[in-house]
Amino acid sequence: MKHIDLKNLGRYSDVLLSRDGEVISLRFADPTDADALQSYFRGLSAGSRYNRLMGAASELPAGELERFLHVGMDDGFSLVATTKRDGVEVIIGEARYAIDDKDNSLEIGLSVDDAMQRQGIGMALLRHLECRAAALGADRLLGDTLRSNDAMLALARKAGFAFAPTPGDWKQIRFEKKILHAAEDIPCLGWRLAAMTASAHAL
């Protein structure tokens, strides 16, 4: 699989569109996001936080926060989806993926702020991760979620993922999708152009 240029992370930033046409920036998380990212997780509903962290927690555990903020640690990469509120950048979603060179796959997880759900942001993130997997040369995209996480299961089903038991954990279910197309690079040009056009029309 291809690996990204850790010295030039800005080139992998992207823009997405919500169902309402709101432009959402997507970039790698970095150490300056520590407070904002922790605030984002604290602001999730108890149910959303439980589903994302696979257990009860009031915030992102310290070890997990460290991994989220350092790109490439343990071959893991974290993205934050942001928008502007009164001129201030606010995190409204996040996604994380881990590269597995042995299986030629990307393992993923994501969440969206409760107030921003049902606006197509989760699907946009999932499609972006699929594009990113293709650009990196992965053969498949996969993730594990709780069997009770109806929202994630519905999202994965709508995006064309297949389901199977998660090995070694009956409480979880695995969603998986083969990558059948190739993408030239990150970000996906079509999505960037659509968002830039929408942004220009809003001015």
Short mmCIF file of C-alpha atoms in Angstrom, two decimals:
data_model
loop_
_atom_site.label_atom_id
_atom_site.label_comp_id
_atom_site.label_asym_id
_atom_site.label_seq_id
_atom_site.Cartn_x
_atom_site.Cartn_y
_atom_site.Cartn_z
CA MET A 1 0.00 0.00 0.00
CA LYS A 2 1.01 3.60 -0.53
CA HIS A 3 1.84 5.75 2.46
CA ILE A 4 1.25 9.46 2.86
CA ASP A 5 3.87 12.20 3.10
CA LEU A 6 3.97 12.96 6.82
CA LYS A 7 5.94 16.16 6.13
CA ASN A 8 3.18 17.63 3.97
CA LEU A 9 -0.10 16.74 5.65
CA GLY A 10 -1.90 19.83 4.40
CA ARG A 11 -2.05 18.44 0.88
CA TYR A 12 -4.45 15.74 2.09
CA SER A 13 -7.07 18.17 3.38
CA ASP A 14 -10.45 17.96 1.70
CA VAL A 15 -13.88 19.55 1.65
CA LEU A 16 -17.25 17.81 1.85
CA LEU A 17 -20.86 18.90 1.54
CA SER A 18 -23.68 18.29 3.98
CA ARG A 19 -27.12 17.47 2.59
CA ASP A 20 -28.05 21.12 3.18
CA GLY A 21 -25.07 22.30 1.14
CA GLU A 22 -22.91 23.35 4.08
CA VAL A 23 -19.21 23.18 3.26
CA ILE A 24 -17.28 21.05 5.73
CA SER A 25 -13.50 21.02 5.93
CA LEU A 26 -11.75 17.72 6.51
CA ARG A 27 -8.14 17.55 7.65
CA PHE A 28 -5.77 15.54 9.77
CA ALA A 29 -5.99 16.17 13.50
CA ASP A 30 -2.90 17.61 15.15
CA PRO A 31 -1.74 18.34 18.73
CA THR A 32 -3.33 21.80 18.69
CA ASP A 33 -6.73 20.10 18.42
CA ALA A 34 -6.46 18.46 21.86
CA ASP A 35 -8.93 20.71 23.69
CA ALA A 36 -11.36 21.01 20.77
CA LEU A 37 -11.38 17.27 20.13
CA GLN A 38 -11.92 16.48 23.79
CA SER A 39 -14.72 19.07 23.90
CA TYR A 40 -16.28 17.41 20.85
CA PHE A 41 -16.33 13.97 22.52
CA ARG A 42 -17.69 15.41 25.78
CA GLY A 43 -20.45 17.08 23.78
CA LEU A 44 -21.65 13.84 22.18
CA SER A 45 -24.72 12.24 23.70
CA ALA A 46 -24.00 9.36 26.08
CA GLY A 47 -25.32 6.93 23.47
CA SER A 48 -23.19 8.31 20.62
CA ARG A 49 -20.10 8.35 22.83
CA TYR A 50 -20.78 4.77 23.97
CA ASN A 51 -21.14 3.59 20.39
CA ARG A 52 -17.98 5.33 19.21
CA LEU A 53 -15.77 4.32 22.15
CA MET A 54 -17.32 0.85 22.55
CA GLY A 55 -18.05 1.48 26.20
CA ALA A 56 -19.09 4.03 28.81
CA ALA A 57 -16.81 7.08 29.03
CA SER A 58 -17.34 10.78 29.64
CA GLU A 59 -14.52 11.76 27.28
CA LEU A 60 -11.83 10.38 25.04
CA PRO A 61 -9.39 8.40 27.26
CA ALA A 62 -5.93 9.97 27.53
CA GLY A 63 -4.20 7.19 25.60
CA GLU A 64 -6.75 7.39 22.80
CA LEU A 65 -6.48 11.18 22.67
CA GLU A 66 -2.72 10.82 22.24
CA ARG A 67 -3.21 8.45 19.32
CA PHE A 68 -5.81 10.71 17.75
CA LEU A 69 -3.49 13.70 17.80
CA HIS A 70 -0.34 12.10 16.40
CA VAL A 71 -0.68 11.20 12.75
CA GLY A 72 0.84 7.84 11.87
CA MET A 73 1.17 6.52 15.43
CA ASP A 74 0.65 2.75 15.22
CA ASP A 75 -0.23 3.31 11.54
CA GLY A 76 -3.35 5.19 12.67
CA PHE A 77 -4.64 8.43 11.18
CA SER A 78 -7.33 10.75 12.54
CA LEU A 79 -9.38 13.25 10.59
CA VAL A 80 -11.52 16.05 11.95
CA ALA A 81 -14.51 17.48 10.10
CA THR A 82 -14.96 21.16 10.90
CA THR A 83 -17.18 24.09 10.04
CA LYS A 84 -17.17 27.76 10.97
CA ARG A 85 -19.47 29.07 13.69
CA ASP A 86 -19.30 32.84 14.19
CA GLY A 87 -15.92 32.79 12.50
CA VAL A 88 -14.54 30.07 14.77
CA GLU A 89 -13.58 26.58 13.57
CA VAL A 90 -15.70 23.93 15.32
CA ILE A 91 -15.29 20.14 15.12
CA ILE A 92 -18.56 18.53 14.06
CA GLY A 93 -17.30 15.03 13.25
CA GLU A 94 -14.26 12.81 13.17
CA ALA A 95 -13.00 9.71 11.45
CA ARG A 96 -10.07 7.45 12.14
CA TYR A 97 -8.42 4.80 10.01
CA ALA A 98 -5.59 2.35 10.52
CA ILE A 99 -3.51 0.87 7.74
CA ASP A 100 -2.91 -2.87 7.74
CA ASP A 101 -0.24 -3.65 5.16
CA LYS A 102 -0.44 -7.39 5.78
CA ASP A 103 -4.13 -7.56 4.88
CA ASN A 104 -3.93 -4.61 2.47
CA SER A 105 -6.88 -3.02 4.25
CA LEU A 106 -8.04 0.09 6.08
CA GLU A 107 -9.90 -0.29 9.37
CA ILE A 108 -12.18 2.65 10.08
CA GLY A 109 -14.37 4.31 12.69
CA LEU A 110 -16.24 7.61 12.71
CA SER A 111 -18.73 9.80 14.54
CA VAL A 112 -20.79 12.92 13.88
CA ASP A 113 -22.03 15.53 16.35
CA ASP A 114 -25.58 14.64 17.40
CA ALA A 115 -26.88 18.04 16.28
CA MET A 116 -25.39 17.51 12.80
CA GLN A 117 -26.65 13.99 12.23
CA ARG A 118 -29.10 13.13 9.41
CA GLN A 119 -27.50 15.75 7.20
CA GLY A 120 -25.44 13.36 5.11
CA ILE A 121 -22.18 14.05 6.93
CA GLY A 122 -21.68 10.46 8.07
CA MET A 123 -22.15 9.21 4.52
CA ALA A 124 -19.79 11.88 3.18
CA LEU A 125 -17.15 10.78 5.69
CA LEU A 126 -17.65 7.14 4.80
CA ARG A 127 -17.39 7.86 1.06
CA HIS A 128 -14.26 9.90 1.70
CA LEU A 129 -12.69 7.00 3.60
CA GLU A 130 -13.52 4.71 0.69
CA CYS A 131 -11.83 7.14 -1.70
CA ARG A 132 -8.83 7.38 0.63
CA ALA A 133 -8.57 3.59 0.81
CA ALA A 134 -8.60 3.39 -2.99
CA ALA A 135 -5.97 6.12 -3.28
CA LEU A 136 -3.72 4.26 -0.87
CA GLY A 137 -4.12 1.04 -2.83
CA ALA A 138 -6.15 -0.89 -0.26
CA ASP A 139 -8.19 -3.91 -1.32
CA ARG A 140 -10.88 -3.49 1.33
CA LEU A 141 -12.36 -1.18 3.92
CA LEU A 142 -13.65 -2.55 7.21
CA GLY A 143 -14.79 -1.60 10.66
CA ASP A 144 -16.29 -3.08 13.79
CA THR A 145 -19.25 -1.65 15.65
CA LEU A 146 -21.61 -2.71 18.41
CA ARG A 147 -24.55 -4.83 17.29
CA SER A 148 -26.77 -2.26 19.04
CA ASN A 149 -25.38 0.64 16.99
CA ASP A 150 -28.32 0.92 14.61
CA ALA A 151 -27.19 4.23 13.12
CA MET A 152 -23.76 2.93 12.05
CA LEU A 153 -25.21 -0.32 10.76
CA ALA A 154 -27.80 1.55 8.68
CA LEU A 155 -25.12 3.87 7.31
CA ALA A 156 -22.83 0.98 6.35
CA ARG A 157 -25.71 -0.93 4.77
CA LYS A 158 -26.70 2.10 2.71
CA ALA A 159 -23.08 2.49 1.58
CA GLY A 160 -22.96 -1.10 0.31
CA PHE A 161 -20.98 -2.79 3.07
CA ALA A 162 -21.43 -6.48 3.84
CA PHE A 163 -21.71 -7.78 7.41
CA ALA A 164 -20.07 -10.63 9.32
CA PRO A 165 -19.41 -11.48 12.98
CA THR A 166 -16.43 -9.72 14.51
CA PRO A 167 -13.83 -12.39 15.32
CA GLY A 168 -13.62 -12.96 19.07
CA ASP A 169 -16.34 -10.51 20.15
CA TRP A 170 -20.02 -11.47 19.97
CA LYS A 171 -21.10 -7.94 20.99
CA GLN A 172 -19.73 -6.47 17.79
CA ILE A 173 -20.38 -6.90 14.11
CA ARG A 174 -17.96 -6.26 11.25
CA PHE A 175 -18.89 -4.23 8.17
CA GLU A 176 -16.64 -4.68 5.17
CA LYS A 177 -16.43 -3.54 1.57
CA LYS A 178 -14.11 -4.48 -1.27
CA ILE A 179 -12.46 -1.60 -3.09
CA LEU A 180 -13.26 -2.12 -6.76
CA HIS A 181 -12.09 1.20 -8.18
CA ALA A 182 -8.91 3.22 -8.10
CA ALA A 183 -8.57 6.85 -7.11
CA GLU A 184 -5.71 8.94 -8.40
CA ASP A 185 -4.97 10.82 -5.22
CA ILE A 186 -6.27 12.30 -2.00
CA PRO A 187 -8.45 14.34 -1.93
CA CYS A 188 -11.07 13.16 -4.41
CA LEU A 189 -11.24 15.88 -7.02
CA GLY A 190 -14.96 15.58 -7.71
CA TRP A 191 -15.94 16.22 -4.11
CA ARG A 192 -13.50 19.12 -3.78
CA LEU A 193 -14.88 20.82 -6.91
CA ALA A 194 -18.49 20.35 -5.78
CA ALA A 195 -17.79 21.88 -2.38
CA MET A 196 -15.75 24.74 -3.80
CA THR A 197 -18.54 25.53 -6.27
CA ALA A 198 -21.14 25.50 -3.51
CA SER A 199 -18.94 27.74 -1.37
CA ALA A 200 -18.49 30.22 -4.23
CA HIS A 201 -22.26 30.39 -4.79
CA ALA A 202 -22.79 31.13 -1.10
CA LEU A 203 -20.63 34.26 -1.24
#
